[in-house]
Coordinates of C-alpha atoms in Angstrom, one line a residue:
X1 CA 0.1 0.0 0.1
X2 CA 1.3 3.6 -0.8
X3 CA 1.3 5.7 2.1
X4 CA 3.1 8.4 0.9
X5 CA 1.5 10.8 -1.6
X6 CA 2.6 14.3 -2.2
X7 CA 1.2 17.7 -1.8
X8 CA 1.4 17.8 -5.7
X9 CA -0.8 15.1 -6.3
X10 CA -3.3 16.1 -3.8
X11 CA -3.7 20.1 -3.9
X12 CA -4.7 22.1 -0.9
X13 CA -7.7 23.3 -2.8
X14 CA -8.9 19.5 -3.1
X15 CA -8.1 19.3 0.9
X16 CA -10.4 22.1 1.8
X17 CA -13.0 21.1 -0.6
X18 CA -13.6 17.5 0.9
X19 CA -14.8 19.2 3.9
X20 CA -17.6 21.4 1.9
X21 CA -18.3 18.7 -0.4
X22 CA -19.7 20.1 -3.3
X23 CA -21.3 23.2 -1.5
X24 CA -21.1 26.1 -4.2
X25 CA -23.2 28.8 -5.5
X26 CA -25.5 30.9 -3.8
X27 CA -25.7 31.0 0.0
X28 CA -22.8 28.7 0.1
X29 CA -20.2 31.2 1.6
X30 CA -22.7 32.8 4.0
X31 CA -23.8 29.0 5.5
X32 CA -19.6 28.6 5.8
X33 CA -19.4 31.7 8.0
X34 CA -22.1 30.7 10.1
X35 CA -20.7 27.2 11.6
X36 CA -19.0 26.9 14.5
X37 CA -15.2 27.4 14.2
X38 CA -13.3 25.2 17.1
X39 CA -10.1 25.3 17.6
X40 CA -9.2 22.4 15.8
X41 CA -11.1 19.8 13.7
X42 CA -10.1 16.2 12.5
X43 CA -9.1 15.9 8.8
X44 CA -11.3 13.1 7.1
X45 CA -9.8 11.8 4.1
X46 CA -12.6 10.8 1.4
X47 CA -14.5 7.9 2.7
X48 CA -14.3 6.0 -0.7
X49 CA -10.6 5.9 0.1
X50 CA -11.5 4.0 2.9
X51 CA -13.7 1.4 2.4
X52 CA -11.4 -0.9 0.6
X53 CA -9.2 -1.0 3.8
X54 CA -12.5 -2.1 5.9
X55 CA -13.2 -4.8 3.2
X56 CA -9.8 -6.1 3.5
X57 CA -10.4 -6.3 7.5
X58 CA -13.9 -7.6 6.8
X59 CA -12.2 -10.4 4.5
X60 CA -9.7 -11.3 6.7
X61 CA -11.9 -11.7 10.2
X62 CA -8.8 -10.2 12.0
X63 CA -9.8 -7.2 14.1
X64 CA -6.9 -6.7 16.3
X65 CA -3.9 -8.6 18.1
X66 CA -1.2 -7.4 15.3
X67 CA -3.0 -7.9 12.2
X68 CA -1.5 -7.0 8.7
X69 CA -3.2 -3.3 8.7
X70 CA -1.0 -3.0 12.0
X71 CA 1.9 -4.0 10.5
X72 CA 2.0 -1.9 7.4
X73 CA 1.2 1.1 9.7
X74 CA 4.3 0.5 11.7
X75 CA 6.2 -0.1 8.4
X76 CA 4.9 3.3 6.8
X77 CA 5.4 5.6 10.0
X78 CA 8.9 4.0 10.4
X79 CA 9.6 5.3 6.8
X80 CA 7.7 8.6 6.9
X81 CA 9.3 9.8 10.2
X82 CA 12.4 8.6 9.5
X83 CA 12.9 6.0 12.6
X84 CA 14.0 2.6 12.8
X85 CA 11.4 1.2 15.2
X86 CA 7.8 2.0 16.4
X87 CA 5.3 0.2 18.6
X88 CA 1.6 1.4 18.1
X89 CA -0.5 1.7 20.9
X90 CA -4.5 2.3 21.4
X91 CA -3.9 5.8 22.5
X92 CA -0.9 8.0 23.9
X93 CA -1.8 8.3 27.4
X94 CA -1.3 3.8 27.4
X95 CA 1.7 4.7 25.5
X96 CA 3.2 7.2 28.2
X97 CA 2.2 4.5 30.6
X98 CA 4.0 1.6 29.1
X99 CA 7.0 3.5 28.4
X100 CA 7.7 4.5 32.0
X101 CA 7.0 0.7 32.8
X102 CA 9.3 -0.5 30.2
X103 CA 12.2 1.2 31.8
X104 CA 11.2 0.4 35.0
X105 CA 10.7 3.9 36.0
X106 CA 10.2 4.5 39.9
X107 CA 10.7 7.5 42.4
X108 CA 10.6 11.2 41.0
X109 CA 10.3 12.4 37.6
X110 CA 11.0 15.9 36.7
X111 CA 8.2 17.4 34.4
X112 CA 6.4 20.1 33.1
X113 CA 3.7 21.8 34.5
X114 CA 2.6 23.2 31.2
X115 CA 1.1 20.4 29.5
X116 CA -2.0 18.3 29.3
X117 CA -2.8 16.2 32.4
X118 CA -1.8 13.0 30.8
X119 CA 1.9 13.7 31.1
X120 CA 1.6 13.8 34.8
X121 CA -1.2 11.7 35.4
X122 CA 1.1 8.9 33.5
X123 CA 3.3 9.3 36.4
X124 CA 0.8 9.1 39.0
X125 CA -0.9 5.9 37.5
X126 CA 2.7 4.1 37.9
X127 CA 3.3 5.3 41.4
X128 CA 5.7 7.9 40.5
X129 CA 5.8 11.5 42.1
X130 CA 6.4 14.3 39.5
X131 CA 8.3 17.2 40.5
X132 CA 7.5 20.1 38.5
X133 CA 10.6 22.2 37.0
X134 CA 9.4 26.0 35.6
X135 CA 9.3 26.4 31.6
X136 CA 11.4 28.3 29.2
X137 CA 9.7 31.6 28.4
X138 CA 10.5 31.2 24.7
X139 CA 9.8 27.7 24.1
X140 CA 7.5 27.4 26.5
X141 CA 9.4 23.9 27.1
X142 CA 11.0 22.4 30.3
X143 CA 14.0 24.9 30.9
X144 CA 17.1 22.9 31.0
X145 CA 18.7 25.7 33.6
X146 CA 15.8 24.7 36.2
X147 CA 16.2 21.2 36.2
X148 CA 19.4 20.4 38.4
X149 CA 18.2 22.1 41.4
X150 CA 15.0 19.7 41.4
X151 CA 17.2 16.7 41.1
X152 CA 17.1 14.7 44.7
X153 CA 18.5 11.0 45.4
X154 CA 15.0 9.7 44.5
X155 CA 15.2 11.3 40.9
X156 CA 15.4 8.8 38.1
X157 CA 14.3 10.4 35.3
X158 CA 13.2 13.2 33.0
X159 CA 9.9 13.5 31.0
X160 CA 10.1 16.7 29.0
X161 CA 7.1 17.5 26.6
X162 CA 8.0 19.1 22.9
X163 CA 5.1 21.5 23.5
X164 CA 2.8 22.9 20.4
X165 CA 5.9 20.8 18.4
X166 CA 8.5 23.0 19.2
X167 CA 11.8 20.9 20.4
X168 CA 12.9 21.0 23.8
X169 CA 16.4 21.8 24.3
X170 CA 17.4 18.0 23.9
X171 CA 21.2 18.2 23.9
X172 CA 21.1 20.4 27.4
X173 CA 18.3 17.8 28.8
X174 CA 20.6 14.8 27.8
X175 CA 23.9 16.3 29.1
X176 CA 22.0 16.7 32.4
X177 CA 20.8 12.8 32.1
X178 CA 23.9 11.5 31.6
X179 CA 25.9 13.4 34.2
X180 CA 23.0 11.8 36.9
X181 CA 22.3 8.8 35.2
X182 CA 19.1 9.3 34.6
X183 CA 16.3 8.3 31.8
X184 CA 14.7 10.6 29.3
X185 CA 11.2 9.9 28.2
X186 CA 9.7 12.6 25.7
X187 CA 6.2 13.3 25.6
X188 CA 5.9 13.9 22.0
X189 CA 2.2 14.1 21.7
X190 CA 2.5 17.3 19.4
X191 CA 5.2 16.4 17.7
X192 CA 4.2 14.3 14.8
X193 CA 6.6 15.0 11.6
X194 CA 8.8 17.5 13.7
X195 CA 12.3 17.6 12.7
X196 CA 15.4 19.2 14.0
X197 CA 18.8 19.9 11.9
X198 CA 19.5 16.2 12.4
X199 CA 16.3 14.4 11.7
X200 CA 13.2 13.7 13.5
X201 CA 12.9 14.9 17.2
X202 CA 11.5 11.5 18.1
X203 CA 15.1 10.0 17.9
X204 CA 15.9 11.9 21.0
X205 CA 15.7 10.2 24.8
X206 CA 15.3 6.6 25.8
X207 CA 12.2 6.9 24.3
X208 CA 9.0 9.2 22.7
X209 CA 5.6 8.7 23.2
X210 CA 3.3 9.8 20.8
X211 CA -0.5 10.7 20.5
X212 CA -2.5 9.5 17.5
X213 CA -5.9 11.4 18.8
X214 CA -8.4 12.9 16.5
X215 CA -7.1 16.4 17.5
X216 CA -3.8 16.1 16.4
X217 CA -2.1 16.6 13.2
X218 CA -1.9 12.8 12.5
X219 CA -4.6 10.8 13.8
X220 CA -6.0 7.4 13.8
X221 CA -9.3 8.1 15.9
X222 CA -7.6 7.5 18.8
X223 CA -4.0 6.0 19.0
X224 CA -0.7 6.6 20.3
X225 CA 3.1 4.9 19.9
X226 CA 6.0 4.8 21.4
X227 CA 9.3 5.5 19.3
X228 CA 12.0 2.6 20.2
X229 CA 15.8 3.0 19.8
X230 CA 15.9 -1.1 19.0
X231 CA 14.5 -3.6 18.0
X232 CA 14.7 -5.4 21.9
X233 CA 13.0 -2.7 23.4
X234 CA 10.4 -2.6 20.8
X235 CA 9.8 -6.6 21.7
X236 CA 9.8 -5.6 25.5
X237 CA 6.9 -2.9 24.8
X238 CA 5.3 -5.2 22.1
X239 CA 5.1 -7.8 25.0
X240 CA 3.9 -5.0 27.8
X241 CA 1.1 -3.8 25.8
X242 CA -0.5 -7.3 25.2
X243 CA -0.8 -8.4 28.8
X244 CA 3.1 -9.1 28.9
X245 CA 2.2 -12.5 27.0
X246 CA 5.2 -14.4 25.0
X247 CA 3.3 -16.9 23.5
X248 CA 0.1 -19.0 24.3
X249 CA 1.4 -20.2 27.5
X250 CA 4.2 -17.6 28.3
X251 CA 3.6 -14.4 30.3
X252 CA 6.9 -12.5 31.2
X253 CA 5.6 -9.3 33.0
X254 CA 1.9 -7.4 34.4
X255 CA 1.3 -5.9 31.1
X256 CA -1.8 -4.2 29.7
X257 CA -4.3 -4.1 26.7
X258 CA -2.6 -1.7 24.7
X259 CA -2.8 -2.8 21.2
X260 CA -4.4 -0.7 18.3
X261 CA -7.2 -2.2 16.7
X262 CA -7.2 -3.2 12.8
X263 CA -9.6 -0.4 11.6
X264 CA -7.7 2.5 13.5
X265 CA -4.6 1.4 11.7
X266 CA -5.9 1.3 8.6
X267 CA -7.5 4.5 8.8
X268 CA -3.9 6.0 9.8
X269 CA -2.6 4.3 6.1
X270 CA -5.3 6.7 4.7
X271 CA -4.5 9.3 6.7
X272 CA -0.7 9.2 6.1
X273 CA -1.3 9.6 2.3
X274 CA -2.6 13.0 3.1
X275 CA -0.7 14.6 5.9
X276 CA 1.9 16.3 3.7
X277 CA -0.8 18.4 2.3
X278 CA -3.1 18.8 5.4
X279 CA 0.4 20.3 7.1
X280 CA 1.2 22.4 4.1
X281 CA -2.1 23.9 4.5
X282 CA -1.8 24.3 8.6
X283 CA 1.3 26.2 7.4
X284 CA -0.5 28.6 5.2
X285 CA -2.8 29.6 8.0
X286 CA -0.2 30.3 10.6
X287 CA 1.4 32.5 7.9
X288 CA -1.6 34.6 7.3
X289 CA -1.8 34.6 11.5
X290 CA 1.6 35.7 11.4
X291 CA 1.4 38.4 8.7
X292 CA -2.0 40.0 10.4
X293 CA -0.7 39.7 13.8
X294 CA 2.8 41.1 13.4
X295 CA 2.0 44.8 14.5
X296 CA -1.0 44.1 16.8
X297 CA 0.0 45.6 20.3
X298 CA -0.3 43.1 23.0
X299 CA -0.8 40.0 21.1
X300 CA 2.4 37.8 20.9
X301 CA 2.3 34.6 18.5
X302 CA 4.7 32.0 20.1
X303 CA 5.9 30.5 16.8
X304 CA 8.0 27.8 15.8
X305 CA 11.2 27.3 17.3
X306 CA 14.0 25.4 16.8
X307 CA 12.6 23.2 14.0
X308 CA 13.9 22.4 10.4
X309 CA 10.7 21.1 9.9
X310 CA 7.3 22.2 11.9
X311 CA 4.0 20.7 11.8
X312 CA 1.8 23.7 12.8
X313 CA -0.3 21.5 15.3
X314 CA -1.2 24.6 16.9
X315 CA -1.1 28.5 16.7
X316 CA -0.8 29.6 20.4
X317 CA -0.8 33.6 21.1
X318 CA 0.2 35.4 24.3
X319 CA -2.5 38.1 25.4
X320 CA -0.1 40.7 26.9
X321 CA -1.3 43.3 29.5
X322 CA -1.4 45.9 26.6
X323 CA -3.7 44.6 24.8
X324 CA -7.1 46.4 24.9
X325 CA -8.8 43.2 26.5
X326 CA -7.8 40.5 29.2
X327 CA -7.3 36.8 27.8
X328 CA -10.4 35.9 29.4
X329 CA -12.5 38.8 27.8
X330 CA -10.8 37.9 24.2
X331 CA -11.5 34.1 24.8
X332 CA -15.0 35.3 25.4
X333 CA -15.5 37.8 22.5
X334 CA -14.2 34.8 19.8
X335 CA -17.1 32.7 21.9
X336 CA -20.0 35.4 21.2
X337 CA -19.0 34.9 17.6
X338 CA -19.2 31.2 17.6
X339 CA -15.3 31.0 17.4
X340 CA -13.9 28.1 20.1
X341 CA -10.7 29.0 20.6
X342 CA -9.0 27.1 24.0
X343 CA -6.6 28.3 26.7
X344 CA -4.1 25.7 26.1
X345 CA -2.7 25.1 28.7
X346 CA -4.6 26.4 31.8
X347 CA -4.7 25.7 34.4
X348 CA -1.6 24.2 35.2
X349 CA -1.1 20.6 35.6
X350 CA 0.1 21.8 39.2
X351 CA -2.8 23.7 40.2
X352 CA -5.1 20.7 40.1
X353 CA -6.1 19.0 43.3
X354 CA -3.8 16.3 43.1
X355 CA -0.9 18.0 42.2
X356 CA -1.1 21.3 44.1
X357 CA -0.2 20.1 47.7
X358 CA 3.1 19.3 46.2
X359 CA 6.3 21.6 47.0
X360 CA 7.3 21.9 43.6
X361 CA 3.7 22.5 42.6
X362 CA 4.0 26.3 44.4
X363 CA 3.3 29.2 42.0
X364 CA 6.4 30.8 43.2
X365 CA 8.2 27.4 42.1
X366 CA 6.7 28.2 38.4
X367 CA 6.6 32.0 37.7
X368 CA 6.8 31.8 33.7
X369 CA 4.6 28.6 33.3
X370 CA 2.0 30.8 35.8
X371 CA 2.6 33.8 33.7
X372 CA 2.0 31.8 30.6
X373 CA -1.1 30.0 31.6
X374 CA -2.5 33.3 32.5
X375 CA -2.1 34.8 28.8
X376 CA -2.4 31.7 26.6
X377 CA -5.1 31.5 24.0
X378 CA -5.2 29.0 20.9
X379 CA -6.5 30.4 17.9
X380 CA -8.4 27.9 15.4
X381 CA -6.1 26.2 13.0
X382 CA -6.8 22.8 10.7
X383 CA -6.5 21.9 7.0
X384 CA -10.1 22.8 6.0
X385 CA -10.4 26.0 7.5
X386 CA -11.9 28.1 5.0
X387 CA -10.3 31.7 4.5
X388 CA -13.4 33.2 5.3
X389 CA -13.4 32.0 8.7
X390 CA -9.7 32.8 9.4
X391 CA -11.0 36.2 8.1
X392 CA -13.7 36.1 10.9
X393 CA -11.4 35.4 13.5
X394 CA -9.0 37.9 12.7
X395 CA -11.6 40.4 12.8
X396 CA -12.2 39.6 16.4
X397 CA -9.0 39.7 17.8
X398 CA -8.0 42.9 15.8
X399 CA -11.5 44.5 16.7
X400 CA -10.4 46.0 20.0
X401 CA -6.9 46.9 18.7
X402 CA -6.1 50.5 17.6
X403 CA -3.1 49.0 15.2
X404 CA -4.9 47.7 12.2
X405 CA -3.3 50.2 9.6
X406 CA -5.2 52.1 7.1
X407 CA -5.6 49.6 4.4
X408 CA -8.2 47.1 5.8
X409 CA -7.8 43.7 6.9
X410 CA -7.5 41.1 3.9
X411 CA -6.8 37.3 4.0
X412 CA -5.4 36.1 0.8
X413 CA -6.8 33.1 -0.8
X414 CA -4.4 30.0 -1.0
X415 CA -4.0 27.2 -3.0

């Protein structure tokens, strides 16, 4: 099965029209402008491309347990991502849980408070104590300069997050880990297809855990994966995600059911044919936002930092104090216009009840993360977001600002 279709053979205009069907003519544009605009929306490839895969599954009668679709997707992802070994999972959280189990992590793990709760939850579920460290004000990733002060005799690992797909300072983190004999497990949920100067950022650390949830750049409805450094590690992880079974009568570890099913894997194979074009459309939307917001006082796009290739999975901005509205007021103004931006990530993980009693969760320990969480707002970005919808988002954001210039707001068409 060919899992690589270039953007040239599947145009961005086609990608947009796949969502709208044949809607055209009088009133179509008005109908588009009235629909709810979410912060993200999964790209669904043409249904007729998915049907042949479903027929193969029906014919094989194999729905799970590492069937042919599962095997094909692992091979296709290794080729696309530029990695050697990957283990597919039913979701990204199970992948994180199993990554920690596979490395036998215990004690304390240093991590970021600025992420989705699954990052820290995976530690608690393994009986591990999260130790929160502040973030870098530019990348919004774990700040390597703050890590060493948090290391104790009980520290066994570091779990950084490539937040919004912006790579962590992997060299500084690895140097610290090597110096203190610590493991590094990356939460790479946002980092599908992201590359630094040396290749895939998924190659860093001991393991990288991915999410293929419906909201991600690449999705399998629900799904996830662990990127493994070698075949031996992959074999251990494959056993752990299948209850610890080696064969029909041998169980070697207290594993879990983390297997990806055949329907999910088949959907991933179809998605992979279109992902380059989907990312390109995201880039186009990000460029429009960049151009229109660059001179707006009080709106600071986070932008892409450190990638040779980005995936534009999110478009976060910081609403500074010199913007006419607070972050929450802008959020509500967008909501009043049927635009559902999101405060990713607010509250901090460290502010939730199960974490806030920890010493490392104190606000004075996390000044940068606390400030960013107060200001952040992610604007809508997804492949089938129409230019008129992008314009609508910008009109609301620019509305309170005096820095709009005299030429009026325009949103160029893309092709």
